[in-house]
Short mmCIF file of C-alpha atoms in Angstrom, two decimals:
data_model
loop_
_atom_site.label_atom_id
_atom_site.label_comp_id
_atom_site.label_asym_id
_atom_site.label_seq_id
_atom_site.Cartn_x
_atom_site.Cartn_y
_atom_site.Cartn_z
CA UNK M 1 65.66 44.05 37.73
CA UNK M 2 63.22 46.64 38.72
CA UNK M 3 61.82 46.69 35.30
CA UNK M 4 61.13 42.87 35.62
CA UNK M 5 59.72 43.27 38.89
CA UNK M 6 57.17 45.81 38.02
CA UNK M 7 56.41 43.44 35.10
CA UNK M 8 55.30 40.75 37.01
CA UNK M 9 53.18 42.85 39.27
CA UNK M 10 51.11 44.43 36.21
CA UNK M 11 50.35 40.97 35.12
CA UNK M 12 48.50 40.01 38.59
CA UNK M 13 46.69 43.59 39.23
CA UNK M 14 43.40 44.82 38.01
CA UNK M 15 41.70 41.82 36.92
CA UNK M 16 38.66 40.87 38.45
CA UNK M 17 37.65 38.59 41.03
CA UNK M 18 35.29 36.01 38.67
CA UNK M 19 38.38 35.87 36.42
CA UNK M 20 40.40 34.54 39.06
CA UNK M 21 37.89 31.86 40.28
CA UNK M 22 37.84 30.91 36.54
CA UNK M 23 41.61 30.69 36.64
CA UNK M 24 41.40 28.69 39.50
CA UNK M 25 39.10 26.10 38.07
CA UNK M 26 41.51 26.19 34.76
CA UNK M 27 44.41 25.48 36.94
CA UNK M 28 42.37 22.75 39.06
CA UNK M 29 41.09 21.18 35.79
CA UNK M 30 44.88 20.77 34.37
CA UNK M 31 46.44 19.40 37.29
CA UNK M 32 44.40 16.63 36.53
CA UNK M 33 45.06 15.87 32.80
CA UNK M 34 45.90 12.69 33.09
CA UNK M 35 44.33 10.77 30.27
CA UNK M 36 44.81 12.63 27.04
CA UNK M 37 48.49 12.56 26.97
CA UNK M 38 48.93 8.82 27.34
CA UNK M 39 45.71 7.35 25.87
CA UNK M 40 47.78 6.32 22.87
CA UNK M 41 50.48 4.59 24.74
CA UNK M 42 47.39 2.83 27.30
CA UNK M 43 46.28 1.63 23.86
CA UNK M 44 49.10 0.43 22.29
CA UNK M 45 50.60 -0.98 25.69
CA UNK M 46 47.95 -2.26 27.31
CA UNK M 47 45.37 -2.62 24.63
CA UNK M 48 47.51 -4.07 22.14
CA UNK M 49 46.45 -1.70 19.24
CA UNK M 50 48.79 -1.08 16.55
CA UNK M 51 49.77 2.93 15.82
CA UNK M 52 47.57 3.28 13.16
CA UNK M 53 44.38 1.92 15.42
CA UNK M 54 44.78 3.22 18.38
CA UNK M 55 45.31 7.13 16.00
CA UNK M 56 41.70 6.15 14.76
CA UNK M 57 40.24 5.97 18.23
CA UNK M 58 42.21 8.42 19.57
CA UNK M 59 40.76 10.48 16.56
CA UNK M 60 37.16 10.12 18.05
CA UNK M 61 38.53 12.28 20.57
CA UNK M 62 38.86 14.73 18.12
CA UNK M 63 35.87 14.19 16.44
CA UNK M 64 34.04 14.51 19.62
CA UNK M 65 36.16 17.71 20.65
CA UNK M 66 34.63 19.48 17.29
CA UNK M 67 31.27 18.43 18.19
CA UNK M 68 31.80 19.77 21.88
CA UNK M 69 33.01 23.25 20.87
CA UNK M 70 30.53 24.08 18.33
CA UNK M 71 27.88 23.05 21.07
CA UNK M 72 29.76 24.52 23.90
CA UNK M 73 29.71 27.77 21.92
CA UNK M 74 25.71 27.57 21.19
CA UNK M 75 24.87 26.95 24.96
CA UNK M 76 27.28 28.77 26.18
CA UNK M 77 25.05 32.04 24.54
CA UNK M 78 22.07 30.72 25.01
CA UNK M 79 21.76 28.95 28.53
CA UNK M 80 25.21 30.77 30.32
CA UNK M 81 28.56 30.31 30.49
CA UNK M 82 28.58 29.07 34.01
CA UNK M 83 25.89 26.02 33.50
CA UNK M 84 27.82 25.50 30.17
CA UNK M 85 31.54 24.68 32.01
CA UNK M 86 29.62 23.44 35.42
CA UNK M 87 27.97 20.56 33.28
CA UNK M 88 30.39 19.72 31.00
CA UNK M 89 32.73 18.72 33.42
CA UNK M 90 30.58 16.75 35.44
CA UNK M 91 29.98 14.75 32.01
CA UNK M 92 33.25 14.54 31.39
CA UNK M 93 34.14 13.27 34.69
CA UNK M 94 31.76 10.55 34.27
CA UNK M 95 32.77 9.46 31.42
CA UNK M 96 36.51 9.17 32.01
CA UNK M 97 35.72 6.54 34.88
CA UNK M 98 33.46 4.83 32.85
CA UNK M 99 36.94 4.38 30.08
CA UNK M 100 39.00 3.05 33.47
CA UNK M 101 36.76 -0.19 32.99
CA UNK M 102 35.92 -0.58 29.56
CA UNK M 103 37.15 -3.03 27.48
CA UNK M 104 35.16 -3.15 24.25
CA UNK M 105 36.94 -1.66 21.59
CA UNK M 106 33.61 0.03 20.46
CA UNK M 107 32.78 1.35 23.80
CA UNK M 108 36.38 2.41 24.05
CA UNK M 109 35.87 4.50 21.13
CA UNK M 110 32.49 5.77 21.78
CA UNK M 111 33.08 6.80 25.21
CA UNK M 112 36.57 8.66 23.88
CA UNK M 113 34.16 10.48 21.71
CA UNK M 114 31.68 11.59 24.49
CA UNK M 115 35.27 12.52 26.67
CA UNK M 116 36.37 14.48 23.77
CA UNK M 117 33.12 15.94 23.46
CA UNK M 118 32.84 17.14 27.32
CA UNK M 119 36.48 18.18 27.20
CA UNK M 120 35.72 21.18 24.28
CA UNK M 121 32.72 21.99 25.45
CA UNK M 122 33.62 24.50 28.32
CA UNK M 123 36.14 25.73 26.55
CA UNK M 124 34.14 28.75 24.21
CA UNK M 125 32.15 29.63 27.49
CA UNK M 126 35.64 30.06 29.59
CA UNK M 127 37.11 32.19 26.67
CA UNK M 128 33.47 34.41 26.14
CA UNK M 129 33.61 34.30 30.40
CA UNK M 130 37.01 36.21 30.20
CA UNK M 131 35.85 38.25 27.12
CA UNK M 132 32.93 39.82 29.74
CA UNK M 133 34.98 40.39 32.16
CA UNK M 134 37.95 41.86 31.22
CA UNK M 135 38.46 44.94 29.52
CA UNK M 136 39.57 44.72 25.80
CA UNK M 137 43.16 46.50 26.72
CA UNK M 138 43.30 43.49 29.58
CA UNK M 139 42.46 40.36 27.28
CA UNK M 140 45.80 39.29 26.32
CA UNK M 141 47.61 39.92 29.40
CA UNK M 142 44.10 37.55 31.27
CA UNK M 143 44.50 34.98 28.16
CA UNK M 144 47.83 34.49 28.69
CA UNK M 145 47.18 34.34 32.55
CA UNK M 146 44.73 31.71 31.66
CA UNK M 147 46.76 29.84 29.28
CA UNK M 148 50.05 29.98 31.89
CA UNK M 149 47.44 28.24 34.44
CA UNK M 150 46.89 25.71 32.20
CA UNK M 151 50.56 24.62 31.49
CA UNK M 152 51.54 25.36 35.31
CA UNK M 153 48.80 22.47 35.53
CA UNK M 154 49.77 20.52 32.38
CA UNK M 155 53.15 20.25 33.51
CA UNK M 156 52.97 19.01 36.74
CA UNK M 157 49.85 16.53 36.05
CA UNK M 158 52.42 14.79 33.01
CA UNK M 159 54.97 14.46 35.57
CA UNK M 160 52.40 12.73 38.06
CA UNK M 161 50.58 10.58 34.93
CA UNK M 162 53.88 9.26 33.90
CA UNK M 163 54.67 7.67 37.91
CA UNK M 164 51.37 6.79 38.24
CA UNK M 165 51.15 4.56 34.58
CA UNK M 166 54.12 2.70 36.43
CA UNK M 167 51.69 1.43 39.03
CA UNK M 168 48.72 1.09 36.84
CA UNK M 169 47.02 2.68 34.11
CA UNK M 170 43.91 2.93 35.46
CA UNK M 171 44.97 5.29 37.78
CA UNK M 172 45.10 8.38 35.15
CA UNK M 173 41.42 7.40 34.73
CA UNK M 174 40.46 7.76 37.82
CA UNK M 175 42.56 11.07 39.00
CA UNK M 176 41.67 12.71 35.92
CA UNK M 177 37.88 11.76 36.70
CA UNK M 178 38.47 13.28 40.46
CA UNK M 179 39.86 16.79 39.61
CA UNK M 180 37.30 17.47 36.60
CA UNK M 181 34.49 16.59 38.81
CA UNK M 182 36.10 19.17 41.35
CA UNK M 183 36.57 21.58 38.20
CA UNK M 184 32.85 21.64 37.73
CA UNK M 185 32.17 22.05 41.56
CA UNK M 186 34.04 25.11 41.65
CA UNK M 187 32.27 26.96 38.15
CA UNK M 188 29.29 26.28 39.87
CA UNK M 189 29.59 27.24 43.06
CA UNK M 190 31.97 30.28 42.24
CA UNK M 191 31.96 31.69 38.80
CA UNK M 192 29.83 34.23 38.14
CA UNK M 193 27.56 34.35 35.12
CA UNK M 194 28.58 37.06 32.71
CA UNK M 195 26.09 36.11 29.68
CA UNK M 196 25.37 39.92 28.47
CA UNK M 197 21.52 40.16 27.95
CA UNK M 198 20.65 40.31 24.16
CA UNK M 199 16.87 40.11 24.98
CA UNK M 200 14.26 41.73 27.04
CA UNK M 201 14.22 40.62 30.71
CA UNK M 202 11.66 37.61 31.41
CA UNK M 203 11.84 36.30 27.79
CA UNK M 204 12.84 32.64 26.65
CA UNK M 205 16.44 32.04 25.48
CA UNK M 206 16.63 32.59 21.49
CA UNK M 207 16.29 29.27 20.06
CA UNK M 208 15.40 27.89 16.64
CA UNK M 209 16.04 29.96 13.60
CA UNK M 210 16.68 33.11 15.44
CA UNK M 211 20.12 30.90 17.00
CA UNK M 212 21.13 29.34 14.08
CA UNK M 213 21.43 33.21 12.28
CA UNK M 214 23.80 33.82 15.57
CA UNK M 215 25.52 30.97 14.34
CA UNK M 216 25.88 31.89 10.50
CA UNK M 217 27.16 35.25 11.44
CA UNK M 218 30.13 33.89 12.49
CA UNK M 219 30.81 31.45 9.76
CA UNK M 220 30.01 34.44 7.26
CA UNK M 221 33.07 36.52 9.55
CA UNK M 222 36.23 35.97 6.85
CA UNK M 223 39.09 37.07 8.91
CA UNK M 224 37.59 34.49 11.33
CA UNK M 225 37.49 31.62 9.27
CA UNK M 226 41.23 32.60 8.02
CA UNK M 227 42.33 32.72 11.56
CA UNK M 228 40.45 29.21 12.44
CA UNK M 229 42.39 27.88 9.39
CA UNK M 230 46.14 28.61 9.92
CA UNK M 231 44.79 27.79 13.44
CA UNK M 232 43.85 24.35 12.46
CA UNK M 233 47.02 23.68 10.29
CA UNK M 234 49.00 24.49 13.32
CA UNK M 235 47.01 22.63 15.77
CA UNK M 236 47.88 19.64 13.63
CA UNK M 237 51.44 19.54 15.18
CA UNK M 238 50.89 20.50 18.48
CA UNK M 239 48.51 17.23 18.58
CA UNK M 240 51.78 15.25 17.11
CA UNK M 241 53.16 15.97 20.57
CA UNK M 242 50.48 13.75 22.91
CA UNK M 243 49.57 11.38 19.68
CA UNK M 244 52.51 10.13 17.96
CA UNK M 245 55.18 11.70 19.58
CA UNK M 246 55.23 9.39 22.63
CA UNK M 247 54.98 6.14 19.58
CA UNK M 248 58.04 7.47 18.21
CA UNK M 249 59.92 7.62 21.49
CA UNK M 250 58.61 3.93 22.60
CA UNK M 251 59.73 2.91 19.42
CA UNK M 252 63.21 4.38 20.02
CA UNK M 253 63.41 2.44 23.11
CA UNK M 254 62.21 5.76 25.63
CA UNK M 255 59.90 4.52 28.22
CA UNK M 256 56.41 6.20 28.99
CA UNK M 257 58.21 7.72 32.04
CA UNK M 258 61.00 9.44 30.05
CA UNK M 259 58.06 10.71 27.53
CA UNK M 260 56.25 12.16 30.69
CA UNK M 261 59.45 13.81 31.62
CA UNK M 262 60.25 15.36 28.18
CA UNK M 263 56.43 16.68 27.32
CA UNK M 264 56.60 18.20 30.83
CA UNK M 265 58.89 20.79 29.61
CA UNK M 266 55.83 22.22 27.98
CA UNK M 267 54.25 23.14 31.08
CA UNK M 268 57.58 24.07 32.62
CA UNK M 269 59.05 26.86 30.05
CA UNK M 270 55.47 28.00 30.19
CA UNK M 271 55.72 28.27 33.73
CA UNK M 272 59.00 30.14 33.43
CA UNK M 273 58.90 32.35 30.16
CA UNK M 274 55.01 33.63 29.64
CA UNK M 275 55.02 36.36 32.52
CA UNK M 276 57.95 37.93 31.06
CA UNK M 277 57.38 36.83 27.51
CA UNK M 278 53.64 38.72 27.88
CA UNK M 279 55.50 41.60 29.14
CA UNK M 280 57.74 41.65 25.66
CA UNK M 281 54.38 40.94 23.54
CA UNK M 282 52.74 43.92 25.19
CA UNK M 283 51.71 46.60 22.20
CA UNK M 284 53.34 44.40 19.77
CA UNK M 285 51.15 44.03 16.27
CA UNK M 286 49.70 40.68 16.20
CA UNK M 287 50.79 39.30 12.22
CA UNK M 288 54.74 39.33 12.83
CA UNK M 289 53.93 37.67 16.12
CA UNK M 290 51.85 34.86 14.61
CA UNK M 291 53.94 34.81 11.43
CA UNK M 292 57.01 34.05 14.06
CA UNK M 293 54.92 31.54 16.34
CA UNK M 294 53.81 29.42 13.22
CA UNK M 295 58.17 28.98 12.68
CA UNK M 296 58.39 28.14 15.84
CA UNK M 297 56.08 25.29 15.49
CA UNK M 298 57.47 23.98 12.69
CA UNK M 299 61.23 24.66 13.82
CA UNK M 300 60.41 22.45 16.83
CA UNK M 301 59.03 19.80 15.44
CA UNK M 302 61.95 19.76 12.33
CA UNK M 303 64.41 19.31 15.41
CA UNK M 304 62.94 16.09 16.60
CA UNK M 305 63.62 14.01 12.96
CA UNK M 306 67.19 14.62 14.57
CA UNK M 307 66.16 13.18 18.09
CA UNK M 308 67.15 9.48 17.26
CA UNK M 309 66.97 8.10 20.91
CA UNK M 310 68.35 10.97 22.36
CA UNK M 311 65.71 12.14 25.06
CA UNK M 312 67.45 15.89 25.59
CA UNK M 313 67.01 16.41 21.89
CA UNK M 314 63.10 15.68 21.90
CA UNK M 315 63.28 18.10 24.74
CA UNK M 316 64.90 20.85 22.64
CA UNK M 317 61.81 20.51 20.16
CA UNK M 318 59.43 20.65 22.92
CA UNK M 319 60.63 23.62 24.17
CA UNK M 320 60.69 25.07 20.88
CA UNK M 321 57.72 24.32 19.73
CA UNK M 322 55.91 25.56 23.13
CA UNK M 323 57.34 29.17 22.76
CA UNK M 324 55.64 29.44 19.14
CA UNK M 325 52.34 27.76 21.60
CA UNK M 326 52.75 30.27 23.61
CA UNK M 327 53.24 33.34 20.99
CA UNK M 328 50.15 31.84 19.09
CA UNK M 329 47.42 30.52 21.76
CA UNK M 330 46.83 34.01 23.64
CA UNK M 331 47.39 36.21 20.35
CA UNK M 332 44.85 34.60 18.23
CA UNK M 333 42.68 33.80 21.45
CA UNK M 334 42.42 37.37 22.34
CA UNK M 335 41.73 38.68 18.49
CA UNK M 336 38.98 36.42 18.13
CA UNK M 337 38.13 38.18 21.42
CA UNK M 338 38.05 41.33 19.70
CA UNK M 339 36.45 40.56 16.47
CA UNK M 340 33.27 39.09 18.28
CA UNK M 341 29.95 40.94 18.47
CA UNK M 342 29.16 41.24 21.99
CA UNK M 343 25.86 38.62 21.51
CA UNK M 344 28.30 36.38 19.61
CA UNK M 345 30.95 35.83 21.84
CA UNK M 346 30.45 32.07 22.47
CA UNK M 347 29.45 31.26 19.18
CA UNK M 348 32.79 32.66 17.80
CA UNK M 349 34.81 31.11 20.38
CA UNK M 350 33.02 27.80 19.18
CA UNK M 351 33.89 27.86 15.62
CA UNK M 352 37.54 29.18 16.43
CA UNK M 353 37.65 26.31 18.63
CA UNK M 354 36.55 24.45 15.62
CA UNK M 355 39.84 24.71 14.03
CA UNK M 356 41.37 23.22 17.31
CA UNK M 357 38.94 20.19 17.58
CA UNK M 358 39.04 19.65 13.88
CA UNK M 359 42.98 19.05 14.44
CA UNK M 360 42.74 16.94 17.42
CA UNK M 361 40.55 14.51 15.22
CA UNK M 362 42.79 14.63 11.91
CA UNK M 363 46.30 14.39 13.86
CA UNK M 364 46.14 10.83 15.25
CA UNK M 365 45.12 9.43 11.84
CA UNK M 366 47.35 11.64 9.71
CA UNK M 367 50.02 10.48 12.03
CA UNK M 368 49.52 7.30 12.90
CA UNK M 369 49.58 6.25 9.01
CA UNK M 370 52.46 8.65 8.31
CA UNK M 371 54.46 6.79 11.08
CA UNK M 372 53.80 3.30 10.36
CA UNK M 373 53.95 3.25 6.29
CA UNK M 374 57.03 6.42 5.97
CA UNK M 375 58.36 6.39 9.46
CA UNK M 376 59.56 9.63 12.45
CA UNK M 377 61.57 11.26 9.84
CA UNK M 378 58.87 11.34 7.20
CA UNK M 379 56.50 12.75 10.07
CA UNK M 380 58.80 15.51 11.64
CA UNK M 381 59.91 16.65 8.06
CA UNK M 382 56.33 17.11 7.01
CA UNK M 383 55.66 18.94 10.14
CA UNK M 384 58.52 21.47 9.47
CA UNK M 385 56.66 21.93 6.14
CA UNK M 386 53.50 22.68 7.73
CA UNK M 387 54.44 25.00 10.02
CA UNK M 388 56.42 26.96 7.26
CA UNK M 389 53.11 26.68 5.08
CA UNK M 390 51.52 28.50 8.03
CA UNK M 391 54.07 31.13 8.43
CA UNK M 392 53.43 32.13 4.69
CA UNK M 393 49.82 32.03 5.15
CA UNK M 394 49.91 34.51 7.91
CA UNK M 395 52.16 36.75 5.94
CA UNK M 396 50.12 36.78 2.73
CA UNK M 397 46.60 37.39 4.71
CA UNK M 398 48.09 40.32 6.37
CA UNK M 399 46.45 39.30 9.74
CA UNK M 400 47.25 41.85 12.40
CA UNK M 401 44.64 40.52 14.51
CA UNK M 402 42.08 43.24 15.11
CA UNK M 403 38.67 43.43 13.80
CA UNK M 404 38.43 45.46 10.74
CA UNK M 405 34.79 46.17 10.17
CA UNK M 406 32.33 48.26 12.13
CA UNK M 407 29.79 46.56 14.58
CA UNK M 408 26.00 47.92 13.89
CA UNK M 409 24.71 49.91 15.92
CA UNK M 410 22.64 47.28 17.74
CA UNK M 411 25.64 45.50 18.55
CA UNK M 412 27.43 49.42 19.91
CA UNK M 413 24.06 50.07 21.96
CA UNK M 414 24.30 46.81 23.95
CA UNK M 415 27.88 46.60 24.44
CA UNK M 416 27.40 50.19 26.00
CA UNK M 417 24.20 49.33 28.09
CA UNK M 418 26.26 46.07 29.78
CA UNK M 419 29.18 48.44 30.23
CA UNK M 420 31.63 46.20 28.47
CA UNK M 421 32.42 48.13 24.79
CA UNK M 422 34.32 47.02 22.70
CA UNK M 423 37.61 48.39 21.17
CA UNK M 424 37.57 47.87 17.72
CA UNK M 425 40.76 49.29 15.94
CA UNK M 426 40.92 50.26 12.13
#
């Protein structure tokens, strides 16, 4: 018991102040996801699309997400991290109320596009913000600080979505609108900007040429693009979970509330496991750990072929599949932290959120068609595979998740000058 209590004191102290403004806003943000998780059933329910439809416009999500965190990753170097979040959300707020009345099945799909787009986009500057502040030995334990605020919020706002789809669906429009437009209130008004000067004081912001090298340095970075891969491939069946999943459940005769119920668990073993589970990952090497999370994935997504119309078995697979989520999401998050160049932070946030986006845009068509022509057990089988693929893949790359190669010494004289060096292991 003492041992546990010191544990969850070490994960609260010596963080900064900005970083727990910015976990505020996370946390504020989440409580108010209520769109995402049940645009599929709003549009097969109350739309009238079939599976495989409403998977291709719930795909321009995904299309727009990839869009959103390469850009997100650009301005977030170039203008600032704060303006970056700060004006995303405010987008994104004003688009989601503009879906609460839109009927057109093009505008539907345009505007999920632009929503997917404004929903990525903060997302490299909030993981380049935490990278500035917080020293190297500090990133996981902040990233999985960060991540547990965004399931604490996850789970209760899928709770809330599913009571408030009972009155009326255009209420998740409309309280999802409300909290990201207070998201963006509070980046601007409280964040700090922690954009490291690459430049001589008074100068323009690198654009052009000079941005796009900034750019190709990270796509040139192997052990990223490896990482973004497997990352991708198990993206791909988290996104089963909020896209086809809650198909599979209506079509076993679940209701949207008992889907609300059972993808809450998500949020609530978070909630419960990732203080002490960060505590267990501490000093661990990072390749078992993602070699295990990637089995996890596929494990709990095997488990729900079995599910039938039993609702506490698709809540076994949930809550399998999130402890692999949360092995995997602050591991990798914090090793791409670690691999970046000090200048490059946002950009290589961006194209690691790539691999994220990229998923969320392939998942609803992948399974929407796999569920309508093969059927659930075709779809969770094939998910087991994946996630076994991925487990391989991790083992044969060797990935331990620190940066091999040495930074130049540009990149060694600026990290020193802004006081924020990086650890670079060998």
């Amino acid at each position: 018991m003492p041992d546990v209590r010191w544990a969850r004191g070490a994960m609260f102290r010596g963080l900064p102040r900005g970083f727990w403004w910015l976990w505020s806003s996370t946390l504020v943000n989440r409580l108010g996801t209520f769109v995402y998780p049940f645009l599929t059933l709003y549009l097969t329910l109350d739309r009238g699309f079939s599976a495989t439809e409403a998977g291709l416009v719930v795909s321009c999500f995904g299309l727009g997400s990839v869009a959103g965190s390469l850009a997100g990753g650009e301005l977030s170097d170039r203008l600032g991290r704060r303006a970056t979040m700060a004006g995303s959300y405010v987008v994104t707020a004003a688009v989601t109320a503009a879906l609460a009345v839109t009927t057109q099945v093009a505008a539907i799909a345009a505007l999920t596009f632009l929503f997917g787009a404004g929903s990525s986009a903060p997302r490299p500057a909030l993981s380049a913000m935490i990278s500035d502040l917080v020293r190297p030995e500090d990133r996981q334990r902040a990233f999985s600080l960060n991540y547990w605020a965004v399931n604490v919020g996850f789970g209760l706002s899928s709770v809330m979505a599913g009571f408030l789809v009972r009155a009326d669906f255009v209420w998740i429009f409309i309280g999802d609108a409300v909290t990201t437009l207070a998201c963006g209130l509070i980046a601007w008004q409280r964040l700090p900007e922690t954009r490291p000067p690459t430049q001589d004081a008074g100068s323009a912001p690198t654009a052009g040429p000079a941005a796009a090298r900034g750019l190709t340095l990270a796509l040139r970075d192997g052990r990223l693009l490896a990482l973004t891969a497997v990352a991708f491939a198990l993206w791909l069946l988290f996104h089963q979970g909020v896209t086809t999943l809650p198909v599979a459940m209506e079509g076993e005769g679940l209701s949207a509330r008992t889907y609300g119920l059972v993808i809450s668990l998500n949020g609530l073993v978070v909630v419960l496991l990732q203080i002490p589970l960060t505590r267990w990952l501490r000093g661990r090497r990072s390749g078992p750990l993602l070699t295990g999370a990637a089995l996890m994935f596929g494990a709990g997504f095997g488990v729900t072929a079995f599910a039938g119309n039993a609702a506490l078995v698709y809540g076994l697979g949930v809550v399998i599949w999130t402890v692999g989520e949360m092995v995997f999401a602050p591991t990798s998050a914090a090793a791409v932290a670690d691999m970046s160049p000090l200048h490059l932070r946002g950009r290589y946030q961006g194209v690691f959120g790539f691999g994220t986006a990229a998923a969320s845009f392939v998942a609803p068509i992948v399974g929407g068609v796999v569920l309508d022509r093969a059927g659930a057990a075709v779809l969770w089988a094939g998910c087991a595979a994946v996630g076994l693929l991925a487990s391989c893949a991790f083992v044969l790359l060797r990935f331990d998740g620190s940066a091999r190669r040495v930074w130049g010494k540009d990149d060694a004289e600026r990290s020193g000058a802004a006081g924020l060096t990086d650890t670079v292991s060998s």
